Amino acid sequence: MILDEPFDALDFESRRIILDLLPRLSKEQGTAVFITSHNLAEVEEISDRVAIIKQGRILAVDNMECLRKHVANHRLLVVTLAQDYAEERLGQLVPEAEYRRKTRSLVFHLDAVNGSQDDLLMRLLKSGISINSVERQSASLEDVYFQLTKETRQ
């Protein structure tokens, strides 16, 4: 089965039905499903294997775990703060973090951080920074796409 942009122009209920149906169809009936899409988050959610194609050239084909390895610093720690803090203060305290004011989050690229996750969190807590949540994340399919297409431009 070949589907071209199957998520476009769908309401959220129809989109969810399609997202649930396609993996089941593949697993239960052994149907190969090929999807072309610009909606990488949804492709990532339902795909076993992904091909990254740019200008008709296949840059990579693999499962998400292997594709993530193309992205430097693909392991992330996202620390959501309980309140806003001055960016200058956060920058001095944890210069290795990227601060996202809109979500009150500090993002650490674990592969590039000296010390442990516990050390980072203790540094924040000892400095009076209140934390709402801590979550480990991996690079998204979008991150992989941009890394691979950047490499082909260089």
CSV table of C-alpha atoms in Angstrom, one decimal:
chain,number,residue,atom,x,y,z
A,1,MET,CA,0.0,0.0,0.0
A,2,ILE,CA,1.4,3.4,-0.9
A,3,LEU,CA,0.0,6.5,0.8
A,4,ASP,CA,0.9,10.0,-0.2
A,5,GLU,CA,0.5,12.5,2.7
A,6,PRO,CA,-2.2,10.5,4.4
A,7,PHE,CA,-2.5,12.8,7.4
A,8,ASP,CA,-3.1,16.0,5.5
A,9,ALA,CA,-6.5,17.8,5.8
A,10,LEU,CA,-7.8,15.3,8.4
A,11,ASP,CA,-9.6,16.3,11.5
A,12,PHE,CA,-7.9,15.1,14.7
A,13,GLU,CA,-10.3,12.1,15.2
A,14,SER,CA,-9.7,10.8,11.6
A,15,ARG,CA,-6.0,11.4,12.0
A,16,ARG,CA,-6.0,9.2,15.2
A,17,ILE,CA,-8.0,6.4,13.4
A,18,ILE,CA,-5.4,6.4,10.6
A,19,LEU,CA,-2.5,6.4,13.1
A,20,ASP,CA,-4.0,3.4,14.9
A,21,LEU,CA,-5.0,1.5,11.7
A,22,LEU,CA,-1.8,1.6,9.7
A,23,PRO,CA,0.5,-0.2,12.2
A,24,ARG,CA,-2.2,-2.8,12.8
A,25,LEU,CA,-2.7,-3.4,9.1
A,26,SER,CA,1.0,-3.9,8.7
A,27,LYS,CA,1.4,-6.3,11.7
A,28,GLU,CA,-1.8,-8.3,11.5
A,29,GLN,CA,-2.1,-8.6,7.7
A,30,GLY,CA,1.5,-8.4,6.7
A,31,THR,CA,0.9,-5.5,4.5
A,32,ALA,CA,3.8,-3.3,3.6
A,33,VAL,CA,2.8,0.4,4.0
A,34,PHE,CA,4.8,3.1,2.3
A,35,ILE,CA,4.1,6.6,3.4
A,36,THR,CA,5.3,9.8,1.9
A,37,SER,CA,4.8,12.7,4.3
A,38,HIS,CA,6.2,16.0,5.5
A,39,ASN,CA,4.6,15.3,8.9
A,40,LEU,CA,7.7,13.7,10.5
A,41,ALA,CA,6.3,13.4,14.0
A,42,GLU,CA,3.4,11.2,12.8
A,43,VAL,CA,5.7,9.1,10.6
A,44,GLU,CA,8.0,8.6,13.6
A,45,GLU,CA,5.1,7.5,15.7
A,46,ILE,CA,3.9,4.7,13.5
A,47,SER,CA,6.9,3.5,11.4
A,48,ASP,CA,9.2,0.5,11.9
A,49,ARG,CA,11.7,1.8,9.3
A,50,VAL,CA,12.1,5.2,7.8
A,51,ALA,CA,13.8,6.3,4.6
A,52,ILE,CA,15.1,9.9,4.5
A,53,ILE,CA,15.0,11.2,0.9
A,54,LYS,CA,16.2,14.6,-0.3
A,55,GLN,CA,15.8,15.7,-4.0
A,56,GLY,CA,15.2,12.1,-5.1
A,57,ARG,CA,18.3,10.7,-3.3
A,58,ILE,CA,18.0,8.2,-0.4
A,59,LEU,CA,20.2,9.5,2.4
A,60,ALA,CA,19.4,6.8,5.0
A,61,VAL,CA,17.1,3.8,5.6
A,62,ASP,CA,16.8,2.3,9.1
A,63,ASN,CA,14.8,2.0,12.3
A,64,MET,CA,14.5,5.1,14.5
A,65,GLU,CA,17.1,4.0,17.0
A,66,CYS,CA,19.8,3.6,14.4
A,67,LEU,CA,18.8,6.8,12.6
A,68,ARG,CA,19.1,8.8,15.9
A,69,LYS,CA,22.8,7.9,16.0
A,70,HIS,CA,23.3,10.2,13.0
A,71,VAL,CA,22.5,13.1,15.3
A,72,ALA,CA,25.3,14.3,17.5
A,73,ASN,CA,24.1,14.6,21.1
A,74,HIS,CA,20.9,12.7,20.4
A,75,ARG,CA,20.2,12.0,24.1
A,76,LEU,CA,18.5,14.9,25.8
A,77,LEU,CA,17.6,15.7,29.4
A,78,VAL,CA,14.7,18.2,29.6
A,79,VAL,CA,14.3,19.9,33.0
A,80,THR,CA,11.1,21.9,33.3
A,81,LEU,CA,11.3,24.6,35.9
A,82,ALA,CA,8.6,25.6,38.4
A,83,GLN,CA,8.9,29.3,37.5
A,84,ASP,CA,10.8,31.7,35.3
A,85,TYR,CA,14.3,32.5,36.2
A,86,ALA,CA,16.7,35.1,34.8
A,87,GLU,CA,18.4,33.7,31.7
A,88,GLU,CA,21.7,35.3,32.9
A,89,ARG,CA,21.5,33.4,36.2
A,90,LEU,CA,20.7,30.1,34.5
A,91,GLY,CA,23.5,30.7,32.0
A,92,GLN,CA,26.0,31.2,34.8
A,93,LEU,CA,24.7,28.2,36.7
A,94,VAL,CA,24.4,25.7,33.8
A,95,PRO,CA,26.2,27.1,30.8
A,96,GLU,CA,25.9,23.7,29.0
A,97,ALA,CA,22.1,24.0,28.9
A,98,GLU,CA,19.8,25.6,26.3
A,99,TYR,CA,17.0,27.6,28.1
A,100,ARG,CA,13.6,27.6,26.4
A,101,ARG,CA,11.7,30.4,28.1
A,102,LYS,CA,8.4,29.6,26.4
A,103,THR,CA,8.3,26.2,28.1
A,104,ARG,CA,10.5,27.1,31.1
A,105,SER,CA,12.8,24.2,30.2
A,106,LEU,CA,16.5,23.6,30.4
A,107,VAL,CA,17.7,21.2,27.7
A,108,PHE,CA,20.9,19.3,28.2
A,109,HIS,CA,22.6,17.3,25.5
A,110,LEU,CA,23.8,14.4,27.7
A,111,ASP,CA,26.5,13.3,25.3
A,112,ALA,CA,28.2,16.7,25.7
A,113,VAL,CA,27.7,17.2,29.4
A,114,ASN,CA,30.6,16.7,31.9
A,115,GLY,CA,29.4,15.0,35.0
A,116,SER,CA,26.2,13.0,35.7
A,117,GLN,CA,22.6,13.8,35.4
A,118,ASP,CA,22.4,13.8,39.2
A,119,ASP,CA,25.2,16.3,39.4
A,120,LEU,CA,23.3,18.7,37.1
A,121,LEU,CA,20.1,18.4,39.1
A,122,MET,CA,21.8,18.8,42.4
A,123,ARG,CA,23.6,22.0,41.1
A,124,LEU,CA,20.2,23.4,40.2
A,125,LEU,CA,18.5,22.4,43.5
A,126,LYS,CA,21.4,23.7,45.6
A,127,SER,CA,21.1,27.0,43.9
A,128,GLY,CA,17.4,27.4,44.8
A,129,ILE,CA,16.0,26.5,41.4
A,130,SER,CA,12.6,24.7,41.7
A,131,ILE,CA,12.0,21.8,39.3
A,132,ASN,CA,8.6,20.6,38.1
A,133,SER,CA,9.8,17.6,36.0
A,134,VAL,CA,12.7,15.8,34.5
A,135,GLU,CA,12.4,13.9,31.3
A,136,ARG,CA,14.9,12.0,29.1
A,137,GLN,CA,14.3,12.4,25.4
A,138,SER,CA,15.9,11.3,22.1
A,139,ALA,CA,16.4,13.1,18.9
A,140,SER,CA,13.3,13.3,16.7
A,141,LEU,CA,12.9,12.2,13.1
A,142,GLU,CA,13.0,15.9,12.3
A,143,ASP,CA,16.4,16.3,14.0
A,144,VAL,CA,17.7,13.3,12.0
A,145,TYR,CA,16.3,14.8,8.8
A,146,PHE,CA,18.0,18.1,9.4
A,147,GLN,CA,21.3,16.5,10.4
A,148,LEU,CA,21.4,14.2,7.3
A,149,THR,CA,20.4,16.9,4.9
A,150,LYS,CA,23.0,19.3,6.4
A,151,GLU,CA,25.7,16.7,5.9
A,152,THR,CA,24.8,16.4,2.2
A,153,ARG,CA,25.0,20.3,1.7
A,154,GLN,CA,28.6,20.4,3.2
